[in-house]
Amino acid sequence: MDPRKIMQPSFTAKYVSYLVPALTNIGKQASPSVGRCIDAEKIVRYEIDMALALSAEGFAWSHALEHKLRLNVDNHNHAGKSQSYLAHDDDHRNTMPVNHEPAAKKLKVDRTRSEPEAAEEEEERLTYLRKLIPGGSGEMMVDDETLLSELGSYVSCLELQVNVLRSMLQFN
Amino acid sequence: MASENNDDDMGLAMSSISMFNKPSNTSDPFFSSGWDPIVSQSESLAGSSMASHHHLVMENHGICGTSHVSQYQPDPSFVELVPKLSSFDGGNFFQMVGPLGLPQCNQIANNRCPPNYALYVEGGNERGLTNALPSLDEHRISEEGLVGSSPNGMIRKRAPESDSPLRSCKNGDEEPRMDLSSEGCDGRKEQDGKKQKIEQNTGGNSRGKQAAKQDKDGSQSGEAPKENYIHVRARRGQATNSHSLAERVRREKISERMRLLQELVPGCNKITGKAVMLDEIINYVQSLQQQVEFLSMKLATVNPELNLELDRILSKDILHTRSGSAAALGFGPGTNSSHAFSPGIFPGTTSGIPNANVQFPPLPQTVLDNELQNLFQMGFYSGSTMDGFGPNGLSSLFRRSIKTGDVMRKKLHKKKEEEA
């Protein structure tokens, strides 16, 4: 049996069971005013991320994500919840040309040339991936192997998260 | 995180261990279990050679992604674990899914596993995965994976591949093993060696009959490395330096992971090449994250309406009376949380509250498997029959679900705090 299918319902159930009450609580706490709209987005984003972290326990990235979220909450308690955990990575996104074609061309050239260059490229990409995944630069994911397996679980959970959010919005 | 994992006692998968568990003397139950003598041989060999080994912690013990087996202590009774562990599928984090469907980090702590034999599952699965790769000369790796990973469709060649590891098991004394520990390698390499050993043992268990075949093939493979622990076959003409062998093991593990990722990321079947594959992964992760961001913003805009509707509905007096009868429905605690989120209940608009007879809206299959869908439908119909009229029934259902959701959330938080 596909192990992902085993994980999927439990993740989905946990995710939804966390998120829906959290969202309804947001509405109850906030007084209806325009100024709160911005906060609502951040709060919603926080709850979405927290739901992800809590629904996929046991992975390095989920621990790192939860830790980061809680830290951000403490730091920005009065200024409203923090931005998405990816916010600080926005700058990095532009530094890496993540366009498939140039990379492919580069790769072809490198292959004909030498291995070290290809290895360098791989290293580049792995470094970039570390920035994408929560906790990627931490000590738990120093190994490349660990990083790749964490990536596997992270990608799966992201997919599940997207599906849950989509279906939650589908009927509104 | 590491410490708590280390302290975990053998968990769910250890039901298999319980069958064999003998804390002190390991050989006897092992042999008496009727396993192949080959395995016992390798075990004794391993025991003697690894006697000095200390407690080794798996490289990723803190992370569920790699393997169930997180730690092991110098105790030869581990081997019994292997065949059961082999029932777990795939590599990396997939293996973490236990019976609860939750990633089980290190719950399969091998308190009694000798250092040799840890990480069977990981090694096995990886090996099994490598089987699919056209790396035929790497007998050692591919064979070992077979035993554990057979349920997984990824293991293609079981029978013919189980040669050298078995052979090495059989001729434990004769076959030189790579003594990574003596080289001062890091724990990871040791674990690799141990992994392979374990697999060899289990391979021996289930493939004793192929011993003869092994001998043949074993002699055909490359030079035998003159080391102690990991029986890693060197390819012909390749260096038998323990470092390069360990490096090769590591590289293969990485390729294993890459293959798994390739299956996860859509549209990567034809990609050959690590850098390109990584590119695709990067693109995919970024696109998923952007989607989450977009959906989150959308949800934030919808949310106030959602809450207003709820407030309006929940404030009705009728709800208070209804919520009592909702309890009478006998919703199991496990089902309530899923009930809350049947989309039909979400009062996005007033018209969103259907009457009792409305059909349950079909959810995308990706969100709910059939099981969950049944739960939803069960809850929905029960709610409607209870009240007979949509809005009240649904609201009370929703309210109760919110309560349960809150309870669950608190439990989750509590659990997190306990673990932290």
XYZ file of C-alpha atoms in Angstrom:
592
model
C 0.000 0.000 0.000
C 1.286 3.386 -0.850
C 2.583 4.898 2.346
C 1.480 8.278 1.258
C -2.063 7.091 1.236
C -1.651 5.955 4.774
C -0.456 9.336 5.803
C -2.902 11.334 3.797
C -6.120 10.899 5.780
C -4.456 11.396 9.118
C -2.713 14.500 7.930
C -5.855 15.851 6.376
C -7.960 15.178 9.426
C -5.487 16.768 11.753
C -5.014 19.707 9.522
C -8.672 20.446 9.195
C -9.404 19.837 12.821
C -6.813 22.372 13.763
C -7.475 24.977 11.181
C -11.221 25.365 11.201
C -11.584 26.113 14.882
C -8.610 28.410 14.650
C -10.190 30.319 11.836
C -13.489 30.660 13.578
C -11.693 31.891 16.636
C -10.073 34.593 14.625
C -13.439 35.905 13.642
C -14.702 35.843 17.164
C -11.773 37.631 18.669
C -11.307 40.405 16.163
C -13.697 43.255 16.235
C -14.976 44.104 12.799
C -12.809 46.943 11.633
C -10.867 47.677 8.532
C -7.603 48.018 10.340
C -7.773 44.409 11.328
C -7.881 43.163 7.798
C -4.160 43.127 7.458
C -3.784 41.362 10.713
C -6.386 38.866 9.697
C -4.273 37.855 6.752
C -1.257 37.361 8.884
C -3.181 35.517 11.488
C -4.752 33.279 8.946
C -1.385 32.625 7.425
C 0.005 31.821 10.812
C -2.744 29.387 11.549
C -2.358 27.768 8.187
C 1.335 27.253 8.754
C 0.831 26.077 12.268
C -1.741 23.584 11.095
C 0.804 22.262 8.649
C 3.456 21.918 11.315
C 1.156 20.170 13.743
C -0.401 17.837 11.260
C 2.874 16.384 10.139
C 4.628 15.680 13.366
C 7.891 13.943 13.470
C 9.746 15.598 10.685
C 12.632 17.939 11.091
C 10.984 20.538 8.968
C 7.755 20.445 10.931
C 9.628 20.934 14.173
C 11.570 23.778 12.660
C 8.457 25.360 11.280
C 6.585 25.210 14.530
C 9.558 26.598 16.365
C 9.881 29.439 13.925
C 6.221 30.262 14.133
C 6.211 30.368 17.875
C 9.294 32.535 17.926
C 7.730 34.932 15.509
C 4.621 35.121 17.569
C 6.586 36.052 20.610
C 8.537 38.659 18.763
C 5.678 40.301 17.027
C 3.011 39.888 19.549
C 1.942 43.444 19.591
C 2.596 44.193 16.009
C 0.339 41.433 14.817
C 1.391 37.994 13.765
C 4.419 37.570 11.622
C 4.443 37.107 7.957
C 4.627 33.755 6.379
C 7.619 31.715 7.349
C 8.803 32.131 3.841
C 8.823 35.871 3.961
C 12.465 36.193 4.703
C 13.190 33.987 1.787
C 11.603 36.229 -0.729
C 14.833 37.995 -1.301
C 16.615 34.812 -2.020
C 14.184 33.762 -4.635
C 15.535 36.232 -7.071
C 19.129 35.374 -6.608
C 18.674 31.916 -7.956
C 17.534 31.720 -11.516
C 15.067 28.973 -11.129
C 14.178 28.815 -14.702
C 14.233 25.401 -16.059
C 15.719 26.122 -19.424
C 18.850 27.939 -18.491
C 19.561 25.322 -15.918
C 19.109 22.568 -18.421
C 21.335 24.229 -20.890
C 23.859 24.829 -18.263
C 23.692 21.239 -17.328
C 24.275 20.001 -20.826
C 27.247 22.178 -21.206
C 28.599 21.058 -17.921
C 28.228 17.470 -18.683
C 30.365 17.757 -21.715
C 32.886 19.698 -19.773
C 33.544 18.288 -16.416
C 31.927 16.773 -13.424
C 32.990 19.269 -10.821
C 30.933 21.946 -12.454
C 27.861 19.791 -12.473
C 28.515 18.960 -8.872
C 28.758 22.625 -8.134
C 25.440 23.236 -9.746
C 23.900 20.503 -7.722
C 25.362 22.051 -4.642
C 23.883 25.370 -5.605
C 20.501 23.876 -5.983
C 20.718 21.969 -2.767
C 21.657 25.156 -0.982
C 18.698 26.847 -2.492
C 16.436 24.034 -1.451
C 17.660 24.407 2.067
C 16.312 27.897 2.077
C 12.965 26.745 0.868
C 12.331 24.092 3.408
C 11.868 25.194 7.005
C 14.844 24.173 9.053
C 16.881 23.505 5.979
C 19.866 25.377 7.273
C 19.593 23.861 10.693
C 21.718 21.162 12.147
C 19.167 18.465 11.566
C 19.479 18.634 7.828
C 23.156 18.892 7.334
C 23.223 15.626 5.469
C 22.215 15.709 1.890
C 20.336 12.506 2.364
C 18.399 13.873 5.254
C 17.641 16.946 3.292
C 16.263 14.957 0.414
C 14.094 12.761 2.555
C 12.796 15.774 4.425
C 12.047 17.335 1.106
C 9.997 14.311 0.193
C 7.796 14.586 3.227
C 7.609 18.340 2.931
C 6.459 18.214 -0.651
C 3.824 15.635 0.157
C 2.477 17.639 3.043
C 2.462 20.809 1.036
C 0.370 19.081 -1.570
C -2.058 17.865 1.024
C -2.229 21.295 2.540
C -3.015 22.886 -0.784
C -5.754 20.376 -1.383
C -7.329 20.972 1.978
C -7.265 24.716 1.556
C -8.718 24.462 -1.890
C -11.579 22.346 -0.771
C -12.231 24.605 2.175
C -12.593 27.495 -0.178
C -14.503 25.627 -2.764
C -17.853 26.053 -1.167
C -17.638 29.646 -0.205
C 14.747 16.034 19.820
C 17.455 13.484 19.639
C 17.425 12.642 23.259
C 13.793 11.921 23.407
C 14.026 9.659 20.490
C 16.826 7.801 22.032
C 14.820 7.196 25.073
C 11.859 5.845 23.291
C 11.243 2.290 23.854
C 10.517 0.099 20.970
C 7.275 1.161 19.585
C 4.691 -0.142 17.318
C 6.764 -2.136 14.982
C 8.293 -3.777 17.907
C 5.446 -6.137 18.158
C 7.642 -8.236 16.026
C 10.424 -7.878 18.472
C 8.250 -9.006 21.279
C 8.101 -12.328 19.680
C 11.763 -12.790 19.950
C 12.825 -10.551 22.671
C 15.362 -11.823 25.041
C 17.214 -8.992 26.602
C 20.329 -10.803 27.559
C 21.000 -13.790 25.453
C 20.211 -13.242 21.907
C 21.509 -16.200 20.104
C 19.146 -18.766 21.421
C 15.825 -17.283 20.561
C 17.262 -16.275 17.327
C 18.314 -19.688 16.349
C 15.301 -21.306 17.718
C 13.130 -19.204 15.577
C 14.049 -21.459 12.809
C 15.935 -18.992 10.787
C 18.511 -19.858 8.374
C 21.797 -20.818 9.889
C 23.393 -18.347 7.593
C 21.917 -15.593 9.584
C 23.167 -16.981 12.803
C 26.577 -17.202 11.359
C 26.674 -13.649 10.358
C 25.268 -12.705 13.643
C 27.943 -14.441 15.570
C 30.484 -12.907 13.353
C 28.953 -9.551 13.792
C 28.734 -10.065 17.494
C 32.362 -10.857 17.797
C 33.563 -8.160 15.550
C 31.213 -5.563 16.796
C 31.536 -6.400 20.404
C 33.435 -3.287 20.963
C 30.897 -1.174 19.293
C 29.156 1.342 21.282
C 25.767 2.649 21.007
C 25.383 4.116 17.641
C 22.845 6.601 16.756
C 21.526 6.735 13.339
C 22.384 9.694 11.323
C 18.910 10.965 11.220
C 17.686 9.668 14.434
C 16.017 12.884 15.098
C 14.272 12.811 11.849
C 11.700 10.407 10.845
C 12.502 10.767 7.296
C 15.055 8.102 7.067
C 14.232 5.122 9.025
C 12.389 3.622 11.826
C 15.461 2.269 13.380
C 17.034 5.024 15.212
C 19.333 3.493 17.654
C 20.702 0.265 18.653
C 22.782 -1.003 21.395
C 25.310 -3.748 21.318
C 22.931 -6.584 21.571
C 22.558 -9.209 19.005
C 18.879 -9.752 19.432
C 17.996 -7.167 16.882
C 17.884 -9.379 13.938
C 14.422 -10.536 14.644
C 13.322 -7.080 13.902
C 14.309 -7.212 10.365
C 11.735 -9.353 8.751
C 8.953 -7.420 10.341
C 10.441 -4.116 9.583
C 10.725 -5.197 6.068
C 7.020 -4.939 5.777
C 7.306 -1.233 5.823
C 7.450 0.287 2.531
C 9.619 2.550 0.536
C 12.422 4.699 1.714
C 12.715 7.795 3.795
C 9.777 9.327 5.386
C 7.318 6.921 4.018
C 8.611 4.446 6.431
C 7.709 6.674 9.203
C 4.090 6.013 8.771
C 3.086 3.634 11.464
C -0.224 1.980 12.030
C -1.661 5.268 13.063
C -0.672 6.706 9.806
C 1.503 9.131 11.626
C 5.159 9.558 11.083
C 6.744 7.662 13.851
C 10.078 9.034 14.559
C 12.368 6.580 16.047
C 9.711 4.629 17.701
C 11.430 1.609 16.522
C 14.350 2.251 18.708
C 16.332 -0.847 18.780
C 17.300 -1.057 22.322
C 18.589 -4.445 21.732
C 20.007 -4.174 18.353
C 23.639 -4.539 17.941
C 25.268 -1.807 16.030
C 25.674 -4.047 13.095
C 22.144 -4.473 12.376
C 20.565 -1.185 12.701
C 18.945 0.617 9.906
C 17.866 -2.440 8.214
C 14.796 -0.849 6.941
C 16.469 2.106 5.528
C 19.182 0.151 3.978
C 16.820 -2.420 2.715
C 14.532 -0.018 1.125
C 17.231 1.975 -0.378
C 18.817 -1.081 -1.661
C 15.614 -2.226 -3.004
C 15.189 0.998 -4.770
C 18.563 0.808 -6.214
C 17.596 -2.483 -7.588
C 15.472 -0.748 -10.042
C 18.459 1.143 -11.191
C 20.647 -0.468 -13.730
C 23.438 -0.777 -11.292
C 23.859 -4.397 -11.690
C 27.411 -4.560 -10.611
C 26.501 -3.313 -7.212
C 25.314 -6.508 -5.840
C 25.839 -5.619 -2.321
C 23.434 -2.775 -2.321
C 20.742 -4.160 -4.486
C 20.577 -7.460 -2.815
C 20.263 -6.167 0.616
C 17.332 -4.099 -0.235
C 15.386 -6.988 -1.484
C 14.299 -8.608 1.644
C 12.913 -5.617 3.320
C 11.461 -3.878 0.424
C 9.664 -6.543 -1.412
C 6.191 -5.290 -0.720
C 7.186 -2.194 -2.400
C 6.770 -2.351 -6.081
C 10.031 -0.584 -6.444
C 12.013 -3.679 -5.810
C 12.286 -5.311 -9.122
C 14.863 -7.974 -8.899
C 14.714 -9.865 -5.746
C 15.848 -13.290 -6.517
C 18.865 -12.871 -8.635
C 20.209 -10.026 -6.654
C 20.383 -11.601 -3.305
C 23.703 -13.051 -3.949
C 26.620 -11.356 -2.452
C 25.045 -10.293 0.775
C 23.951 -13.768 1.410
C 27.236 -15.049 0.419
C 28.880 -12.659 2.697
C 26.598 -13.742 5.426
C 27.360 -17.286 4.887
C 31.040 -16.909 4.696
C 31.112 -14.426 7.420
C 34.495 -15.414 8.555
C 35.935 -15.624 5.161
C 34.479 -12.583 3.677
C 36.289 -9.521 4.698
C 34.125 -6.802 5.952
C 34.714 -3.180 5.839
C 35.640 -1.982 9.223
C 34.349 1.467 9.009
C 34.493 1.953 12.680
C 38.124 1.271 12.751
C 38.598 3.909 10.187
C 37.012 6.371 12.418
C 34.214 6.969 10.071
C 31.287 8.875 11.268
C 28.313 7.158 12.685
C 26.555 7.309 9.448
C 28.972 5.128 7.681
C 28.892 2.691 10.448
C 25.243 2.579 10.209
C 25.500 1.933 6.577
C 27.662 -1.006 7.265
C 25.296 -2.201 9.831
C 22.446 -1.762 7.561
C 24.006 -3.868 5.022
C 24.808 -6.432 7.540
C 21.321 -6.646 8.760
C 20.036 -6.996 5.366
C 22.484 -9.642 4.697
C 21.219 -11.495 7.654
C 17.650 -11.255 6.783
C 18.565 -11.984 3.286
C 20.202 -15.062 4.549
C 17.105 -15.939 6.377
C 14.852 -15.856 3.461
C 17.237 -16.678 0.753
C 19.217 -19.502 2.069
C 18.306 -21.497 -0.910
C 20.063 -19.080 -3.108
C 23.310 -19.603 -1.358
C 24.732 -21.647 -4.128
C 23.884 -19.020 -6.594
C 25.491 -16.481 -4.411
C 28.734 -18.278 -4.366
C 28.823 -18.248 -8.064
C 27.980 -14.646 -8.393
C 30.097 -13.606 -5.515
C 33.158 -14.923 -7.151
C 32.318 -13.037 -10.245
C 32.079 -9.683 -8.598
C 35.011 -7.418 -8.106
C 37.727 -7.568 -5.562
C 36.598 -8.233 -2.085
C 37.450 -5.434 0.261
C 39.594 -6.461 3.104
C 37.684 -4.883 5.878
C 35.523 -5.869 8.737
C 32.089 -4.561 8.885
C 30.324 -3.574 5.822
C 30.464 -6.193 3.249
C 30.583 -3.868 0.392
C 31.512 -5.316 -2.864
C 33.808 -3.254 -4.892
C 33.212 -3.076 -8.538
C 35.783 -4.372 -10.844
C 38.609 -2.013 -11.210
C 37.357 0.269 -8.513
C 39.197 1.298 -5.454
C 38.481 -0.739 -2.418
C 39.385 2.033 -0.130
C 36.880 2.104 2.625
C 36.374 5.765 2.189
C 35.471 5.537 -1.427
C 33.190 2.639 -0.725
C 31.437 4.540 1.962
C 31.240 7.430 -0.361
C 29.643 5.235 -2.933
C 27.117 4.017 -0.407
C 26.302 7.561 0.441
C 25.934 8.528 -3.158
C 23.609 5.672 -3.780
C 21.494 6.614 -0.854
C 21.225 10.044 -2.250
C 20.188 8.658 -5.588
C 17.557 6.652 -3.808
C 16.131 9.755 -2.304
C 16.244 11.502 -5.594
C 14.247 8.729 -7.129
C 11.605 9.025 -4.487
C 11.447 12.718 -5.050
C 11.146 12.103 -8.708
C 7.985 10.190 -8.075
C 6.611 12.903 -5.878
C 7.164 15.746 -8.228
C 4.846 15.479 -11.175
C 6.299 15.294 -14.591
C 9.762 14.232 -13.657
C 9.735 10.736 -14.946
C 11.871 11.448 -17.914
C 14.392 13.564 -16.208
C 17.764 12.063 -15.809
C 20.256 14.221 -14.098
C 20.557 15.406 -10.615
C 20.779 19.107 -11.263
C 17.779 19.174 -13.541
C 15.825 17.109 -11.093
C 16.729 19.459 -8.296
C 15.628 22.329 -10.444
C 12.267 20.729 -10.908
C 11.970 20.130 -7.225
C 12.777 23.725 -6.514
C 10.181 24.882 -8.965
C 7.587 22.589 -7.562
C 8.198 23.530 -3.960
C 8.056 27.175 -4.816
C 4.851 26.770 -6.738
C 3.275 24.894 -3.859
C 4.310 27.539 -1.428
C 2.916 30.241 -3.651
C -0.337 28.367 -3.882
C -0.528 28.137 -0.140
C 0.089 31.831 0.126
C -2.585 32.623 -2.397
C -5.115 30.324 -0.790
C -4.292 31.750 2.575
C -5.043 35.245 1.395
C -8.233 34.080 -0.139
C -9.208 32.344 3.016
C -8.507 35.464 5.002
C -10.903 37.458 2.892
C -13.555 34.816 3.101
C -13.033 34.199 6.727
C -14.890 37.191 8.153
C -18.001 36.251 6.254
C -17.601 32.766 7.468
C -17.380 33.907 11.020
C -20.259 36.302 10.741
C -22.436 33.590 9.446
C -21.409 31.339 12.222
C -22.058 33.928 14.837
C -25.452 34.591 13.497
C -26.326 30.983 13.387
C -24.781 29.967 16.605
C -26.416 32.721 18.538
C -29.827 31.324 18.051
C -31.369 29.816 21.121
C -32.382 26.777 19.287
C -28.798 25.819 18.987
C -28.440 25.383 22.665
C -31.200 22.923 22.763
C -29.977 21.218 19.666
C -26.448 20.809 20.787
C -27.643 18.468 23.477
C -29.307 16.250 20.979
C -26.257 16.407 18.859
C -24.452 14.607 21.580
C -27.132 12.010 21.516
C -26.197 11.187 18.003
C -23.334 9.252 19.384
C -20.671 10.698 17.205
C -17.482 8.971 17.937
C -14.713 11.223 19.039
C -12.724 10.255 16.063
C -15.360 11.256 13.649
C -16.370 14.552 15.009
C -13.391 16.430 13.884
C -13.896 15.307 10.393
C -17.519 16.184 10.457
C -16.888 19.756 11.104
C -15.362 20.310 7.810
C -17.787 18.965 5.423
C -17.865 21.873 3.098
C -21.574 21.896 2.996
C -21.510 23.199 6.514
C -19.384 26.151 5.778
C -21.791 29.024 5.753
C -20.119 31.052 3.137
C -23.464 32.467 2.173
C -26.907 32.051 3.536
C -27.781 29.842 0.676
C -24.880 27.734 1.668
C -26.924 26.159 4.376
C -28.685 23.350 2.668
C -31.770 21.663 3.861
C -31.668 18.240 5.303
C -32.021 16.513 2.020
C -29.241 18.174 0.199
C -26.711 15.887 -1.306
C -23.360 15.824 0.272
C -21.039 17.818 -1.919
C -18.348 15.669 -3.377
C -14.918 16.645 -2.220
C -11.884 16.272 -4.350
C -10.494 12.866 -3.974
C -7.130 14.239 -3.197
C -8.409 15.685 0.024
C -10.325 12.799 1.358
C -9.799 9.238 0.723
C -12.839 7.057 0.775
C -12.598 6.490 4.447
C -12.868 10.086 5.387
C -15.595 10.663 2.903
C -17.652 7.999 4.519
C -17.140 9.635 7.844
C -18.332 12.908 6.480
C -21.375 11.449 4.897
C -22.192 9.565 7.993
C -22.045 12.679 10.070
C -23.948 14.738 7.629
C -26.837 12.423 7.258
C -27.037 11.698 10.908
C -27.196 15.357 11.617
C -29.908 15.942 9.152
C -32.037 13.107 10.318
C -31.683 14.234 13.842
C -33.164 17.599 13.294
C -34.982 17.145 10.121
C -34.146 20.678 9.110
C -30.925 21.842 7.666
C -29.777 24.996 9.346
C -30.255 23.984 12.897
C -28.985 20.505 12.467
C -25.959 21.629 10.617
C -25.190 24.402 12.989
C -25.304 22.237 16.009
C -23.248 19.698 14.193
C -20.784 22.359 13.326
C -20.738 23.738 16.788
C -20.062 20.422 18.303
C -17.401 19.840 15.761
C -15.803 23.090 16.641
C -15.704 22.029 20.220
C -14.151 18.780 19.302
C -11.766 20.554 17.035
C -10.746 22.751 19.871
C -10.257 19.791 22.082
C -8.145 18.153 19.464
C -6.140 21.256 18.974
C -5.464 21.497 22.633
C -4.445 17.931 22.665
C -2.108 18.534 19.807
C -0.601 21.461 21.570
C -0.286 19.562 24.770
C 1.364 16.738 23.031
C 3.747 19.110 21.415
C 4.637 20.623 24.695
C 5.243 17.291 26.216
C 7.502 16.295 23.454
C 9.403 19.508 23.368
